[in-house]
Amino acid sequence: MRKGSIVALLGLAVIAGGVATAVALVPTWLPKDASREAGRIDFTFWFVIAICIAIFAIVAAVMVYAVIRFRVQEDDFEDGPPIHGHTGLEITWTAIPFVLVTAIAIVSAIVLSRNDAEAGNTLRINATAQQFTWTFGYPDAHDATSPVLRIPEGRSVELDMRSLDVIHAFFVPEFRTNEDIVPGLVTSVHITPDRLGTFPLICNELCGLGHSLMRSQAIVMKPAAFDAWLQQQGKSAAPAPASTTGTTSTSTTPSSSSAAGLSVFNANGCSSCHTLSAANATGKVGPDLDKLLSYAQQAKQPLAAFVHQSVVDPNAYVESGYPKGVMPETFGQSLSKTQLDALVTFLVQSAQKKKG
Ligand code: CUA
């Protein structure tokens, strides 16, 4: 090989490698990380990217060089010389990818096992996904639930995730965590948040009509603020004296039950799908709850009975123009009797107010 060819090839490789490196580094491809796991995932990512850039530089240099240097002359109709086998080359192009792929596998295995390693004093949180909402339960606080994920900075957190209906996926880009949530299984992710802030929490698996709306937030708090919040939740979630309300009724004091119903509405993500002005909800997937009175008339049912049925057996009557089978059948069962009554009362009252 002539010295000039080697210099030309090297020059082309440097240019191609420089362009690829600029494309990799200049735009901000990844959101700023916010967990220790994210740092390790990023390391794997950049490790693979560096290998890719090196391979790209070599391939692009050889290709561009060959296209220019060995371009066929206009009056040349001959075939090239037949070449068969080259043991040295074949060993080289088998060995190099073998080494690179093995290196990537080893780095990935180390990173994944470190990310999944059980740390001491892990905070356990139950995550429940359903069409199209998230609920986070805190066993340390009498199973108090929250529609957003609150976690303390610096502490190892394990999310044990369950789905009530179809496959969803938990994804917080800043944490670099993505894990499927599969009905019948409990899957988990580990997060050790290391930056305060509020980050988008996204369902990352197409799960139905409201998939794009199935979003929440992950809020990383100072440990002291988190403990205070958790204690507060623990108090309000402490088992209340057993309710004696027998049937779905509006007999409880309107203001208190209305507030309770509103909090059930908010805690269960109803606003992802429904419009209801009393709750400032503007969802468009399911029926407009400001029109409950006219829906009940069309279903030929008294308002309260209609609302109750629509919660516990959502497919019994579906307003025309809205798809069947989207509202989770399991939703009613996930509420306690008190919560269900409060929700129905709240919806009935806001529908009556709407009319009056
Ligand atoms: Cu749940 Cu997409």
Short mmCIF file of C-alpha atoms and ligand atoms in Angstrom, two decimals:
data_model
loop_
_atom_site.label_atom_id
_atom_site.label_comp_id
_atom_site.label_asym_id
_atom_site.label_seq_id
_atom_site.Cartn_x
_atom_site.Cartn_y
_atom_site.Cartn_z
CA MET A 1 0.00 0.00 0.00
CA ARG A 2 1.38 3.39 -0.95
CA LYS A 3 2.12 5.93 1.76
CA GLY A 4 -0.13 8.45 -0.02
CA SER A 5 -3.13 6.09 0.21
CA ILE A 6 -2.67 5.65 3.95
CA VAL A 7 -2.49 9.41 4.50
CA ALA A 8 -5.61 9.93 2.34
CA LEU A 9 -7.50 7.20 4.22
CA LEU A 10 -6.48 8.62 7.59
CA GLY A 11 -7.52 12.12 6.54
CA LEU A 12 -10.95 10.88 5.39
CA ALA A 13 -11.36 8.91 8.64
CA VAL A 14 -10.57 11.98 10.74
CA ILE A 15 -13.12 14.08 8.79
CA ALA A 16 -15.86 11.42 9.01
CA GLY A 17 -15.11 10.79 12.68
CA GLY A 18 -15.14 14.54 13.42
CA VAL A 19 -18.50 15.04 11.72
CA ALA A 20 -20.02 12.04 13.55
CA THR A 21 -18.62 13.26 16.88
CA ALA A 22 -20.10 16.72 16.32
CA VAL A 23 -23.49 15.19 15.53
CA ALA A 24 -23.25 13.12 18.72
CA LEU A 25 -22.07 15.89 21.02
CA VAL A 26 -23.42 19.23 19.83
CA PRO A 27 -27.22 18.78 19.98
CA THR A 28 -28.52 17.94 23.46
CA TRP A 29 -29.87 14.48 22.77
CA LEU A 30 -30.58 13.42 26.34
CA PRO A 31 -32.33 15.31 29.13
CA LYS A 32 -30.04 16.14 32.06
CA ASP A 33 -29.95 13.04 34.24
CA ALA A 34 -31.45 13.00 37.72
CA SER A 35 -30.55 9.62 39.19
CA ARG A 36 -27.48 7.55 39.89
CA GLU A 37 -28.80 4.82 37.58
CA ALA A 38 -29.05 7.40 34.80
CA GLY A 39 -25.33 8.15 35.11
CA ARG A 40 -24.50 4.47 34.54
CA ILE A 41 -26.93 4.15 31.64
CA ASP A 42 -25.39 7.25 30.07
CA PHE A 43 -21.95 5.74 30.42
CA THR A 44 -23.11 2.64 28.50
CA PHE A 45 -24.75 4.87 25.91
CA TRP A 46 -21.61 6.93 25.27
CA PHE A 47 -19.42 3.81 25.31
CA VAL A 48 -21.50 2.34 22.46
CA ILE A 49 -21.62 5.69 20.64
CA ALA A 50 -17.79 5.95 20.75
CA ILE A 51 -17.46 2.49 19.19
CA CYS A 52 -20.05 3.40 16.54
CA ILE A 53 -18.17 6.60 15.66
CA ALA A 54 -14.89 4.70 15.24
CA ILE A 55 -16.51 2.10 12.97
CA PHE A 56 -18.34 4.79 11.01
CA ALA A 57 -15.09 6.71 10.47
CA ILE A 58 -13.27 3.64 9.12
CA VAL A 59 -16.13 2.48 6.87
CA ALA A 60 -16.83 5.98 5.51
CA ALA A 61 -13.12 6.62 4.82
CA VAL A 62 -12.63 3.34 2.93
CA MET A 63 -15.86 3.84 0.99
CA VAL A 64 -15.17 7.43 -0.06
CA TYR A 65 -11.56 6.57 -0.92
CA ALA A 66 -12.65 3.56 -3.04
CA VAL A 67 -15.35 5.54 -4.87
CA ILE A 68 -12.84 8.22 -5.89
CA ARG A 69 -9.63 6.21 -6.37
CA PHE A 70 -11.10 3.18 -8.16
CA ARG A 71 -13.75 4.94 -10.25
CA VAL A 72 -14.15 3.07 -13.55
CA GLN A 73 -12.84 4.79 -16.72
CA GLU A 74 -15.49 5.66 -19.29
CA ASP A 75 -14.16 3.23 -21.91
CA ASP A 76 -13.41 0.42 -19.44
CA PHE A 77 -15.85 -2.50 -19.79
CA GLU A 78 -13.69 -5.16 -18.13
CA ASP A 79 -14.71 -7.01 -14.95
CA GLY A 80 -12.48 -6.68 -11.93
CA PRO A 81 -10.18 -9.58 -11.05
CA PRO A 82 -11.99 -12.49 -9.30
CA ILE A 83 -10.89 -12.64 -5.68
CA HIS A 84 -11.59 -15.66 -3.48
CA GLY A 85 -11.10 -15.78 0.26
CA HIS A 86 -8.53 -14.02 2.38
CA THR A 87 -8.02 -15.83 5.68
CA GLY A 88 -6.28 -12.90 7.36
CA LEU A 89 -9.07 -10.45 6.50
CA GLU A 90 -11.79 -12.87 7.50
CA ILE A 91 -10.20 -13.48 10.89
CA THR A 92 -9.82 -9.71 11.38
CA TRP A 93 -13.40 -8.83 10.54
CA THR A 94 -14.68 -11.61 12.78
CA ALA A 95 -12.38 -10.92 15.71
CA ILE A 96 -12.88 -7.15 15.93
CA PRO A 97 -16.71 -7.22 16.10
CA PHE A 98 -16.46 -10.15 18.53
CA VAL A 99 -14.29 -8.12 20.88
CA LEU A 100 -16.46 -5.00 20.55
CA VAL A 101 -19.78 -6.79 21.07
CA THR A 102 -18.36 -8.71 24.03
CA ALA A 103 -17.13 -5.46 25.57
CA ILE A 104 -20.58 -3.88 25.17
CA ALA A 105 -22.19 -6.97 26.72
CA ILE A 106 -19.84 -6.88 29.72
CA VAL A 107 -20.32 -3.15 30.31
CA SER A 108 -24.11 -3.51 30.00
CA ALA A 109 -24.23 -6.47 32.35
CA ILE A 110 -22.22 -4.61 35.00
CA VAL A 111 -24.36 -1.48 34.66
CA LEU A 112 -27.67 -3.37 34.78
CA SER A 113 -26.67 -5.46 37.78
CA ARG A 114 -25.49 -2.36 39.64
CA ASN A 115 -28.71 -0.53 38.77
CA ASP A 116 -30.80 -3.45 40.02
CA ALA A 117 -28.71 -4.05 43.14
CA GLU A 118 -30.68 -3.91 46.36
CA ALA A 119 -29.47 -1.00 48.47
CA GLY A 120 -29.94 -0.74 52.23
CA ASN A 121 -32.85 1.34 53.52
CA THR A 122 -34.73 1.10 50.24
CA LEU A 123 -38.02 2.96 50.08
CA ARG A 124 -40.70 0.73 48.58
CA ILE A 125 -43.54 2.24 46.61
CA ASN A 126 -46.36 0.43 44.83
CA ALA A 127 -47.12 1.76 41.38
CA THR A 128 -50.45 0.88 39.82
CA ALA A 129 -51.09 1.56 36.16
CA GLN A 130 -54.48 1.45 34.54
CA GLN A 131 -56.07 3.00 31.50
CA PHE A 132 -55.10 5.87 31.65
CA THR A 133 -53.74 6.83 34.98
CA TRP A 134 -51.09 6.20 37.61
CA THR A 135 -51.46 5.61 41.33
CA PHE A 136 -48.51 5.46 43.70
CA GLY A 137 -49.05 3.75 47.05
CA TYR A 138 -46.80 4.24 50.07
CA PRO A 139 -46.75 1.17 52.37
CA ASP A 140 -44.77 3.25 54.91
CA ALA A 141 -47.74 5.59 55.25
CA HIS A 142 -50.67 3.22 55.68
CA ASP A 143 -50.80 2.72 51.91
CA ALA A 144 -51.62 6.37 51.30
CA THR A 145 -51.89 6.96 47.56
CA SER A 146 -50.81 9.79 45.32
CA PRO A 147 -51.41 10.45 41.63
CA VAL A 148 -47.86 11.79 41.31
CA LEU A 149 -44.68 10.00 42.32
CA ARG A 150 -42.93 11.75 45.21
CA ILE A 151 -39.51 10.46 46.21
CA PRO A 152 -36.70 11.71 48.43
CA GLU A 153 -33.37 12.80 46.99
CA GLY A 154 -30.44 10.48 47.62
CA ARG A 155 -32.39 7.46 48.86
CA SER A 156 -32.75 4.20 46.96
CA VAL A 157 -36.34 3.72 45.81
CA GLU A 158 -37.92 0.55 44.49
CA LEU A 159 -41.15 0.75 42.56
CA ASP A 160 -43.18 -2.46 42.52
CA MET A 161 -45.47 -2.06 39.57
CA ARG A 162 -48.79 -3.69 38.76
CA SER A 163 -51.26 -3.19 35.94
CA LEU A 164 -55.02 -3.45 36.40
CA ASP A 165 -55.75 -3.96 32.71
CA VAL A 166 -53.31 -3.95 29.78
CA ILE A 167 -49.56 -3.57 29.32
CA HIS A 168 -48.23 -0.15 30.25
CA ALA A 169 -44.66 1.03 30.72
CA PHE A 170 -43.07 3.27 33.33
CA PHE A 171 -40.69 5.84 31.87
CA VAL A 172 -39.03 8.90 33.38
CA PRO A 173 -36.48 10.15 30.83
CA GLU A 174 -34.41 11.97 33.50
CA PHE A 175 -34.07 8.71 35.45
CA ARG A 176 -33.31 6.68 32.27
CA THR A 177 -35.69 4.02 33.53
CA ASN A 178 -38.15 2.20 31.37
CA GLU A 179 -39.93 -0.94 32.46
CA ASP A 180 -43.04 -2.69 31.21
CA ILE A 181 -45.96 -3.16 33.56
CA VAL A 182 -47.70 -6.39 32.68
CA PRO A 183 -51.05 -7.62 34.02
CA GLY A 184 -50.51 -10.61 36.32
CA LEU A 185 -46.86 -9.76 36.99
CA VAL A 186 -45.10 -7.48 39.43
CA THR A 187 -42.20 -5.74 37.73
CA SER A 188 -39.87 -3.35 39.45
CA VAL A 189 -37.44 -0.49 38.85
CA HIS A 190 -34.81 1.00 41.10
CA ILE A 191 -34.24 4.73 41.23
CA THR A 192 -31.77 6.64 43.35
CA PRO A 193 -32.69 10.25 42.56
CA ASP A 194 -29.78 12.67 42.89
CA ARG A 195 -31.29 15.94 41.64
CA LEU A 196 -34.26 17.88 43.03
CA GLY A 197 -36.98 18.73 40.57
CA THR A 198 -40.20 17.77 38.84
CA PHE A 199 -39.84 15.43 35.90
CA PRO A 200 -42.35 14.04 33.40
CA LEU A 201 -43.50 10.48 34.08
CA ILE A 202 -44.74 8.86 30.91
CA CYS A 203 -46.56 5.70 29.91
CA ASN A 204 -44.27 4.33 27.23
CA GLU A 205 -46.38 1.48 25.85
CA LEU A 206 -49.33 2.02 23.51
CA CYS A 207 -52.19 1.06 25.85
CA GLY A 208 -55.34 2.42 24.24
CA LEU A 209 -57.09 5.63 23.26
CA GLY A 210 -55.81 7.68 26.19
CA HIS A 211 -52.21 6.45 26.00
CA SER A 212 -50.81 9.84 25.08
CA LEU A 213 -52.60 11.37 28.09
CA MET A 214 -51.31 8.79 30.56
CA ARG A 215 -48.79 11.10 32.10
CA SER A 216 -47.91 12.09 35.58
CA GLN A 217 -44.94 13.61 37.39
CA ALA A 218 -42.00 12.38 39.39
CA ILE A 219 -41.16 14.90 42.09
CA VAL A 220 -37.79 14.58 43.79
CA MET A 221 -37.98 16.26 47.20
CA LYS A 222 -35.53 17.10 49.95
CA PRO A 223 -35.54 14.14 52.38
CA ALA A 224 -36.92 16.23 55.27
CA ALA A 225 -39.72 17.65 53.11
CA PHE A 226 -40.50 14.16 51.85
CA ASP A 227 -40.68 12.73 55.38
CA ALA A 228 -43.03 15.52 56.40
CA TRP A 229 -45.21 14.90 53.37
CA LEU A 230 -45.23 11.14 53.99
CA GLN A 231 -46.25 11.61 57.62
CA GLN A 232 -49.04 13.92 56.56
CA GLN A 233 -50.27 11.31 54.06
CA GLY A 234 -50.00 8.59 56.68
CA LYS A 235 -52.31 10.55 58.98
CA SER A 236 -54.97 11.28 56.39
CA ALA A 237 -54.83 7.70 55.11
CA ALA A 238 -55.10 6.14 58.57
CA PRO A 239 -58.09 3.82 58.65
CA ALA A 240 -61.19 5.95 59.21
CA PRO A 241 -64.07 4.78 61.40
CA ALA A 242 -66.22 2.38 59.41
CA SER A 243 -68.83 4.17 57.32
CA THR A 244 -72.41 3.29 57.99
CA THR A 245 -73.76 4.71 54.76
CA GLY A 246 -75.73 1.84 53.31
CA THR A 247 -76.72 2.84 49.81
CA THR A 248 -75.60 5.34 47.27
CA SER A 249 -77.14 8.40 48.79
CA THR A 250 -76.75 12.09 49.09
CA SER A 251 -77.57 12.01 52.78
CA THR A 252 -74.09 13.03 53.95
CA THR A 253 -73.41 16.73 54.31
CA PRO A 254 -73.05 18.08 50.78
CA SER A 255 -69.91 20.15 51.28
CA SER A 256 -67.76 17.48 52.96
CA SER A 257 -68.82 14.62 50.71
CA SER A 258 -68.39 16.85 47.69
CA ALA A 259 -64.81 17.62 48.71
CA ALA A 260 -64.18 13.93 49.38
CA GLY A 261 -65.62 13.07 45.96
CA LEU A 262 -63.44 15.66 44.28
CA SER A 263 -60.35 14.20 45.89
CA VAL A 264 -61.35 10.69 44.75
CA PHE A 265 -61.84 12.14 41.26
CA ASN A 266 -58.40 13.76 41.30
CA ALA A 267 -56.56 10.88 42.96
CA ASN A 268 -57.77 8.42 40.35
CA GLY A 269 -56.79 10.38 37.29
CA CYS A 270 -60.37 10.74 36.02
CA SER A 271 -59.38 14.09 34.53
CA SER A 272 -57.04 12.34 32.05
CA CYS A 273 -60.12 11.25 30.16
CA HIS A 274 -63.11 13.33 31.26
CA THR A 275 -64.17 16.93 31.13
CA LEU A 276 -65.74 18.18 34.39
CA SER A 277 -65.77 21.89 35.14
CA ALA A 278 -66.26 21.29 38.88
CA ALA A 279 -62.80 19.66 38.90
CA ASN A 280 -61.21 21.86 36.22
CA ALA A 281 -60.86 18.69 34.16
CA THR A 282 -60.65 18.93 30.39
CA GLY A 283 -60.04 15.33 29.23
CA LYS A 284 -61.53 14.40 25.86
CA VAL A 285 -61.24 10.59 25.71
CA GLY A 286 -64.45 9.75 27.57
CA PRO A 287 -67.88 11.34 27.93
CA ASP A 288 -68.15 14.95 29.08
CA LEU A 289 -69.23 14.73 32.74
CA ASP A 290 -70.75 18.21 32.57
CA LYS A 291 -73.47 16.57 30.45
CA LEU A 292 -74.37 13.77 32.88
CA LEU A 293 -77.98 14.94 33.18
CA SER A 294 -78.71 14.56 29.49
CA TYR A 295 -76.79 11.28 29.31
CA ALA A 296 -78.95 9.92 32.16
CA GLN A 297 -82.08 11.02 30.32
CA GLN A 298 -80.94 9.25 27.16
CA ALA A 299 -80.15 6.13 29.21
CA LYS A 300 -83.63 6.50 30.76
CA GLN A 301 -82.32 6.24 34.30
CA PRO A 302 -82.45 8.42 37.40
CA LEU A 303 -79.29 10.50 37.63
CA ALA A 304 -77.77 8.95 40.79
CA ALA A 305 -78.41 5.36 39.68
CA PHE A 306 -76.99 6.16 36.24
CA VAL A 307 -73.82 7.68 37.65
CA HIS A 308 -73.35 4.77 40.08
CA GLN A 309 -73.79 2.23 37.29
CA SER A 310 -71.44 4.11 34.99
CA VAL A 311 -68.70 3.90 37.61
CA VAL A 312 -69.07 0.25 38.64
CA ASP A 313 -70.19 -1.16 35.29
CA PRO A 314 -68.92 1.36 32.74
CA ASN A 315 -69.90 -0.61 29.65
CA ALA A 316 -73.55 -1.09 30.61
CA TYR A 317 -74.37 2.17 28.86
CA VAL A 318 -71.86 4.11 26.81
CA GLU A 319 -72.90 7.48 25.46
CA SER A 320 -73.02 7.34 21.64
CA GLY A 321 -69.98 8.86 20.01
CA TYR A 322 -67.66 7.40 22.65
CA PRO A 323 -65.89 4.05 22.30
CA LYS A 324 -66.97 1.06 24.38
CA GLY A 325 -64.57 -0.81 26.61
CA VAL A 326 -62.21 2.11 27.26
CA MET A 327 -63.24 3.00 30.81
CA PRO A 328 -61.60 0.36 33.03
CA GLU A 329 -64.08 -2.30 34.25
CA THR A 330 -61.92 -2.69 37.35
CA PHE A 331 -62.17 0.95 38.34
CA GLY A 332 -65.25 0.59 40.54
CA GLN A 333 -63.71 -2.34 42.40
CA SER A 334 -60.58 -0.35 43.14
CA LEU A 335 -62.60 2.10 45.26
CA SER A 336 -63.79 1.54 48.79
CA LYS A 337 -67.51 1.87 49.44
CA THR A 338 -66.94 5.26 51.07
CA GLN A 339 -64.87 6.51 48.13
CA LEU A 340 -67.42 5.23 45.61
CA ASP A 341 -70.28 6.93 47.42
CA ALA A 342 -68.35 10.17 47.71
CA LEU A 343 -67.48 10.11 44.01
CA VAL A 344 -71.05 9.42 42.92
CA THR A 345 -72.40 12.12 45.23
CA PHE A 346 -69.88 14.61 43.92
CA LEU A 347 -70.71 13.84 40.28
CA VAL A 348 -74.47 13.99 40.91
CA GLN A 349 -74.15 17.31 42.73
CA SER A 350 -71.97 18.90 40.09
CA ALA A 351 -74.37 17.73 37.36
CA GLN A 352 -77.33 19.22 39.25
CA LYS A 353 -75.44 22.48 39.78
CA LYS A 354 -74.64 22.58 36.08
CA LYS A 355 -78.35 22.43 35.36
CA GLY A 356 -79.39 24.97 38.01
CU1 CUA B 1 -50.61 3.29 29.57
CU2 CUA B 1 -49.82 3.88 27.44
#
